[in-house]
């Protein structure tokens, strides 16, 4: 993890000049775009039809455009994908409504996620090839790659979280006295991205919460100087998000209800149901966690 006293410098020892420097900076972008282009060519996401459950979020966009910009939630969406809906609506306003257009909007966010992972890796000291590899690892994730060709909430959420982390990493700047000074503009960007993630999936508040706890801890230990501008940069997006949350809480459809307790009051059926879902969860998570655990 990030060390608060770490100085972020270019990990490359060589400093080419002129065209050489430009080529070194452009090469990672070219590699990432090349792999993405090859992936699009292989998958060929052609077809004006929904995939997975993205028809729900497409319907939200359609209603938003028809209502002249007024967001109304969908009864089958328990999250509040407000930010995603307006993002998709911007593309629909320019290019017309189709699932091609909505997938394009997700694809652009997927590219932004790769850029954020690359940028964060570089800030944390990775060399260019290592940072490119980190971005490609994200792209190669089966869930990320599959959902990049849909209008589901997963990729937009991951993108906003990745951008938020990138901003928070940039926010730290080491001073000559070994203390850390904060960059308010980077804090503002990180918190705004975290609040955008909140309006896609509600776990999006976690990057901002984690950063606040970390900054407060190091401030208490005298390692970090926090000025008023930094506090304002952190709190302004949160205050705005709180007001929007209260507003959209009123417009969210509420006529969808759950079917109560699916197992009833029978202890035996409850035990069987619990055993079934525990086994299912272990097997499901194991498929994804096994490679990481082995590593």
Short mmCIF file of C-alpha atoms in Angstrom, two decimals:
data_model
loop_
_atom_site.label_atom_id
_atom_site.label_comp_id
_atom_site.label_asym_id
_atom_site.label_seq_id
_atom_site.Cartn_x
_atom_site.Cartn_y
_atom_site.Cartn_z
CA UNK A 1 0.00 0.00 0.00
CA UNK A 2 0.93 3.66 -0.25
CA UNK A 3 3.45 4.97 2.21
CA UNK A 4 2.59 8.48 3.31
CA UNK A 5 6.24 9.46 3.30
CA UNK A 6 6.94 8.08 -0.15
CA UNK A 7 8.14 10.51 -2.76
CA UNK A 8 6.56 9.90 -6.13
CA UNK A 9 9.17 10.20 -8.84
CA UNK A 10 9.62 8.79 -12.28
CA UNK A 11 11.00 5.28 -11.72
CA UNK A 12 12.78 5.33 -15.09
CA UNK A 13 16.41 6.24 -14.74
CA UNK A 14 16.89 7.45 -18.29
CA UNK A 15 15.52 10.78 -19.49
CA UNK A 16 15.44 10.84 -23.27
CA UNK A 17 15.01 14.18 -24.96
CA UNK A 18 12.80 15.43 -27.78
CA UNK A 19 11.25 12.75 -29.95
CA UNK A 20 12.66 9.91 -27.82
CA UNK A 21 10.81 11.14 -24.74
CA UNK A 22 7.57 11.51 -26.71
CA UNK A 23 7.90 7.98 -28.10
CA UNK A 24 8.50 6.53 -24.62
CA UNK A 25 5.38 8.24 -23.32
CA UNK A 26 3.25 7.28 -26.33
CA UNK A 27 4.35 3.63 -26.46
CA UNK A 28 2.29 2.46 -23.42
CA UNK A 29 -0.80 4.17 -24.82
CA UNK A 30 -0.23 2.50 -28.19
CA UNK A 31 0.18 -0.92 -26.59
CA UNK A 32 -2.98 -0.60 -24.49
CA UNK A 33 -5.04 0.73 -27.40
CA UNK A 34 -3.69 -2.01 -29.64
CA UNK A 35 -4.73 -4.76 -27.24
CA UNK A 36 -8.14 -3.14 -26.77
CA UNK A 37 -8.62 -2.88 -30.53
CA UNK A 38 -7.69 -6.54 -30.95
CA UNK A 39 -10.17 -7.46 -28.23
CA UNK A 40 -12.97 -5.50 -29.90
CA UNK A 41 -12.15 -7.14 -33.24
CA UNK A 42 -12.22 -10.61 -31.65
CA UNK A 43 -15.45 -10.07 -29.71
CA UNK A 44 -17.21 -7.97 -32.37
CA UNK A 45 -19.97 -6.59 -30.11
CA UNK A 46 -22.45 -6.06 -32.94
CA UNK A 47 -26.20 -6.27 -32.42
CA UNK A 48 -28.83 -3.82 -31.25
CA UNK A 49 -30.10 -5.94 -28.38
CA UNK A 50 -29.60 -6.08 -24.60
CA UNK A 51 -27.04 -8.33 -22.91
CA UNK A 52 -27.27 -9.65 -19.39
CA UNK A 53 -29.58 -7.30 -17.44
CA UNK A 54 -28.48 -4.06 -19.09
CA UNK A 55 -31.97 -3.59 -20.52
CA UNK A 56 -32.88 -2.28 -17.05
CA UNK A 57 -30.31 0.51 -17.19
CA UNK A 58 -31.04 1.17 -20.86
CA UNK A 59 -34.66 1.69 -19.89
CA UNK A 60 -33.60 4.20 -17.24
CA UNK A 61 -31.67 6.14 -19.90
CA UNK A 62 -34.61 5.99 -22.28
CA UNK A 63 -36.98 7.34 -19.63
CA UNK A 64 -34.46 10.04 -18.67
CA UNK A 65 -34.22 11.26 -22.27
CA UNK A 66 -37.99 11.12 -22.77
CA UNK A 67 -38.54 13.05 -19.53
CA UNK A 68 -36.23 15.86 -20.63
CA UNK A 69 -33.46 15.09 -18.16
CA UNK A 70 -35.47 14.08 -15.08
CA UNK A 71 -34.12 10.89 -13.55
CA UNK A 72 -36.56 8.19 -12.49
CA UNK A 73 -35.29 4.88 -11.11
CA UNK A 74 -36.32 1.44 -12.30
CA UNK A 75 -38.14 -0.94 -9.94
CA UNK A 76 -35.72 -3.79 -10.76
CA UNK A 77 -32.60 -1.76 -9.90
CA UNK A 78 -31.78 -1.69 -6.21
CA UNK A 79 -28.84 0.64 -6.83
CA UNK A 80 -29.16 4.21 -8.02
CA UNK A 81 -27.14 4.42 -11.26
CA UNK A 82 -27.79 8.13 -11.69
CA UNK A 83 -24.30 9.00 -12.93
CA UNK A 84 -24.32 6.13 -15.41
CA UNK A 85 -27.77 7.12 -16.66
CA UNK A 86 -26.71 10.69 -17.42
CA UNK A 87 -23.48 9.46 -19.01
CA UNK A 88 -25.43 7.16 -21.32
CA UNK A 89 -28.02 9.85 -22.00
CA UNK A 90 -25.28 12.21 -23.21
CA UNK A 91 -24.29 9.68 -25.88
CA UNK A 92 -27.93 9.00 -26.76
CA UNK A 93 -28.52 12.74 -27.21
CA UNK A 94 -25.64 12.91 -29.70
CA UNK A 95 -26.00 9.61 -31.55
CA UNK A 96 -29.55 8.40 -30.91
CA UNK A 97 -30.78 5.56 -28.73
CA UNK A 98 -29.44 2.08 -29.42
CA UNK A 99 -27.55 -0.57 -27.52
CA UNK A 100 -24.60 0.11 -29.83
CA UNK A 101 -24.41 3.63 -28.46
CA UNK A 102 -24.79 2.54 -24.86
CA UNK A 103 -22.03 -0.05 -25.27
CA UNK A 104 -19.83 2.64 -26.77
CA UNK A 105 -20.34 4.75 -23.65
CA UNK A 106 -19.23 1.82 -21.49
CA UNK A 107 -16.24 1.11 -23.72
CA UNK A 108 -14.93 4.65 -23.29
CA UNK A 109 -15.19 4.27 -19.51
CA UNK A 110 -13.31 0.97 -19.75
CA UNK A 111 -10.46 2.80 -21.48
CA UNK A 112 -10.52 5.39 -18.71
CA UNK A 113 -10.23 2.62 -16.12
CA UNK A 114 -7.15 1.22 -17.88
CA UNK A 115 -5.63 4.72 -17.98
CA UNK A 116 -6.32 5.17 -14.25
CA UNK A 117 -4.66 1.87 -13.37
CA UNK A 118 -1.66 2.77 -15.51
CA UNK A 119 -1.40 6.25 -13.99
CA UNK A 120 -1.74 4.97 -10.43
CA UNK A 121 0.92 2.32 -11.03
CA UNK A 122 3.32 4.94 -12.35
CA UNK A 123 2.69 7.20 -9.36
CA UNK A 124 3.43 4.29 -7.03
CA UNK A 125 6.81 3.70 -8.64
CA UNK A 126 6.15 1.14 -11.36
CA UNK A 127 8.13 1.36 -14.58
CA UNK A 128 6.25 1.81 -17.84
CA UNK A 129 6.20 -1.89 -18.83
CA UNK A 130 4.99 -2.86 -15.35
CA UNK A 131 2.26 -0.22 -15.41
CA UNK A 132 1.12 -1.38 -18.85
CA UNK A 133 1.00 -4.95 -17.56
CA UNK A 134 -1.16 -3.81 -14.64
CA UNK A 135 -3.64 -2.17 -17.01
CA UNK A 136 -3.72 -5.25 -19.23
CA UNK A 137 -4.34 -7.51 -16.24
CA UNK A 138 -7.49 -5.51 -15.55
CA UNK A 139 -8.50 -5.78 -19.20
CA UNK A 140 -7.90 -9.53 -19.18
CA UNK A 141 -10.17 -10.05 -16.18
CA UNK A 142 -13.08 -12.12 -17.58
CA UNK A 143 -15.71 -10.09 -15.75
CA UNK A 144 -14.26 -6.74 -16.77
CA UNK A 145 -13.80 -7.74 -20.40
CA UNK A 146 -17.26 -9.28 -20.70
CA UNK A 147 -19.07 -6.41 -19.03
CA UNK A 148 -17.16 -3.80 -21.05
CA UNK A 149 -19.41 -4.79 -23.96
CA UNK A 150 -22.64 -4.24 -22.03
CA UNK A 151 -24.39 -1.33 -20.35
CA UNK A 152 -24.22 -2.92 -16.91
CA UNK A 153 -23.08 -0.86 -13.92
CA UNK A 154 -19.91 -2.86 -13.20
CA UNK A 155 -17.40 -1.20 -15.54
CA UNK A 156 -18.59 2.39 -14.89
CA UNK A 157 -18.31 1.71 -11.16
CA UNK A 158 -14.81 0.23 -11.45
CA UNK A 159 -13.74 3.17 -13.60
CA UNK A 160 -14.87 5.78 -11.08
CA UNK A 161 -13.22 3.91 -8.22
CA UNK A 162 -9.97 3.61 -10.20
CA UNK A 163 -10.03 7.32 -11.07
CA UNK A 164 -10.75 8.15 -7.43
CA UNK A 165 -7.75 6.14 -6.23
CA UNK A 166 -5.57 7.76 -8.91
CA UNK A 167 -6.60 11.22 -7.70
CA UNK A 168 -5.96 10.39 -4.05
CA UNK A 169 -2.51 9.00 -4.87
CA UNK A 170 -1.63 12.16 -6.78
CA UNK A 171 -2.88 14.23 -3.83
CA UNK A 172 0.16 13.36 -1.71
CA UNK A 173 3.26 15.47 -2.25
CA UNK A 174 6.38 15.06 -0.14
CA UNK A 175 8.06 18.17 1.23
CA UNK A 176 11.77 18.67 1.97
CA UNK A 177 11.15 18.20 5.68
CA UNK A 178 9.75 14.68 5.00
CA UNK A 179 6.21 15.79 5.75
CA UNK A 180 3.48 15.35 3.21
CA UNK A 181 1.55 18.24 1.72
CA UNK A 182 -1.77 17.68 -0.01
CA UNK A 183 -2.76 18.82 -3.49
CA UNK A 184 -6.32 20.19 -3.15
CA UNK A 185 -7.16 19.81 -6.84
CA UNK A 186 -6.26 16.11 -6.74
CA UNK A 187 -8.32 15.63 -3.58
CA UNK A 188 -11.24 17.30 -5.32
CA UNK A 189 -10.86 15.00 -8.34
CA UNK A 190 -10.59 11.89 -6.17
CA UNK A 191 -13.61 12.75 -4.05
CA UNK A 192 -15.71 13.76 -7.06
CA UNK A 193 -14.93 10.42 -8.71
CA UNK A 194 -15.79 8.58 -5.50
CA UNK A 195 -19.13 10.38 -5.30
CA UNK A 196 -19.76 9.54 -8.96
CA UNK A 197 -19.15 5.89 -8.10
CA UNK A 198 -21.63 6.30 -5.24
CA UNK A 199 -24.27 7.27 -7.79
CA UNK A 200 -23.63 4.07 -9.71
CA UNK A 201 -23.28 1.62 -6.87
CA UNK A 202 -23.46 2.64 -3.26
CA UNK A 203 -20.11 1.05 -2.36
CA UNK A 204 -18.59 4.00 -4.18
CA UNK A 205 -18.34 5.92 -0.93
CA UNK A 206 -15.59 3.59 0.32
CA UNK A 207 -12.59 5.22 -1.46
CA UNK A 208 -13.45 8.61 0.06
CA UNK A 209 -14.03 7.06 3.49
CA UNK A 210 -10.76 5.11 3.35
CA UNK A 211 -8.81 8.19 2.30
CA UNK A 212 -10.33 10.31 5.06
CA UNK A 213 -9.45 7.72 7.73
CA UNK A 214 -5.89 7.37 6.41
CA UNK A 215 -5.31 11.11 6.17
CA UNK A 216 -6.70 11.69 9.67
CA UNK A 217 -4.48 8.98 11.11
CA UNK A 218 -1.28 10.41 9.62
CA UNK A 219 -2.30 13.97 10.51
CA UNK A 220 -2.69 12.90 14.13
CA UNK A 221 0.80 11.41 14.07
CA UNK A 222 2.26 14.63 12.70
CA UNK A 223 3.19 13.26 9.27
CA UNK A 224 0.63 15.22 7.28
CA UNK A 225 -0.32 18.87 7.05
CA UNK A 226 -4.00 19.46 6.23
CA UNK A 227 -5.02 22.99 5.34
CA UNK A 228 -8.46 24.52 4.79
CA UNK A 229 -8.29 24.20 1.03
CA UNK A 230 -7.75 20.47 1.31
CA UNK A 231 -10.69 20.10 3.68
CA UNK A 232 -12.91 22.15 1.36
CA UNK A 233 -11.78 20.13 -1.67
CA UNK A 234 -12.71 16.93 0.14
CA UNK A 235 -16.02 18.08 1.62
CA UNK A 236 -17.50 20.02 -1.32
CA UNK A 237 -18.30 16.97 -3.50
CA UNK A 238 -19.64 15.11 -0.46
CA UNK A 239 -22.03 17.92 0.45
CA UNK A 240 -23.26 18.15 -3.14
CA UNK A 241 -23.66 14.36 -3.30
CA UNK A 242 -25.65 14.36 -0.05
CA UNK A 243 -28.08 16.90 -1.46
CA UNK A 244 -28.47 14.98 -4.71
CA UNK A 245 -28.96 11.74 -2.78
CA UNK A 246 -31.82 13.27 -0.82
CA UNK A 247 -33.36 14.56 -4.05
CA UNK A 248 -33.12 11.28 -5.94
CA UNK A 249 -34.43 9.35 -2.95
CA UNK A 250 -37.77 10.97 -3.68
CA UNK A 251 -37.75 10.18 -7.41
CA UNK A 252 -36.66 6.53 -7.03
CA UNK A 253 -39.45 4.09 -7.78
CA UNK A 254 -40.55 2.37 -4.57
CA UNK A 255 -43.37 0.07 -5.65
CA UNK A 256 -41.05 -2.94 -6.01
CA UNK A 257 -41.11 -5.17 -2.93
CA UNK A 258 -39.44 -8.43 -1.95
CA UNK A 259 -41.30 -11.65 -1.29
CA UNK A 260 -40.49 -11.71 2.39
CA UNK A 261 -38.71 -14.75 3.85
CA UNK A 262 -38.29 -17.35 1.06
CA UNK A 263 -37.70 -20.18 3.58
CA UNK A 264 -40.64 -19.47 5.87
CA UNK A 265 -40.43 -20.47 9.50
CA UNK A 266 -39.44 -24.13 9.08
CA UNK A 267 -36.02 -24.60 10.81
CA UNK A 268 -35.17 -27.65 8.64
CA UNK A 269 -35.79 -25.80 5.38
CA UNK A 270 -33.82 -22.84 6.70
CA UNK A 271 -30.87 -25.12 7.51
CA UNK A 272 -30.97 -26.70 4.05
CA UNK A 273 -31.23 -23.32 2.38
CA UNK A 274 -28.32 -21.92 4.39
CA UNK A 275 -26.13 -24.93 3.56
CA UNK A 276 -26.94 -24.63 -0.12
CA UNK A 277 -26.06 -20.95 -0.33
CA UNK A 278 -22.86 -21.34 1.71
CA UNK A 279 -21.63 -24.10 -0.61
CA UNK A 280 -22.61 -22.04 -3.67
CA UNK A 281 -20.83 -18.95 -2.37
CA UNK A 282 -17.64 -20.88 -1.55
CA UNK A 283 -17.53 -22.51 -4.97
CA UNK A 284 -18.34 -19.29 -6.79
CA UNK A 285 -15.79 -17.16 -4.95
CA UNK A 286 -13.21 -19.94 -5.08
CA UNK A 287 -13.14 -19.84 -8.87
CA UNK A 288 -12.06 -16.20 -8.74
CA UNK A 289 -9.91 -16.23 -5.60
CA UNK A 290 -7.95 -19.43 -6.26
CA UNK A 291 -5.45 -17.85 -8.73
CA UNK A 292 -4.85 -14.94 -6.36
CA UNK A 293 -4.46 -17.29 -3.38
CA UNK A 294 -1.94 -19.44 -5.25
CA UNK A 295 0.06 -16.37 -6.23
#
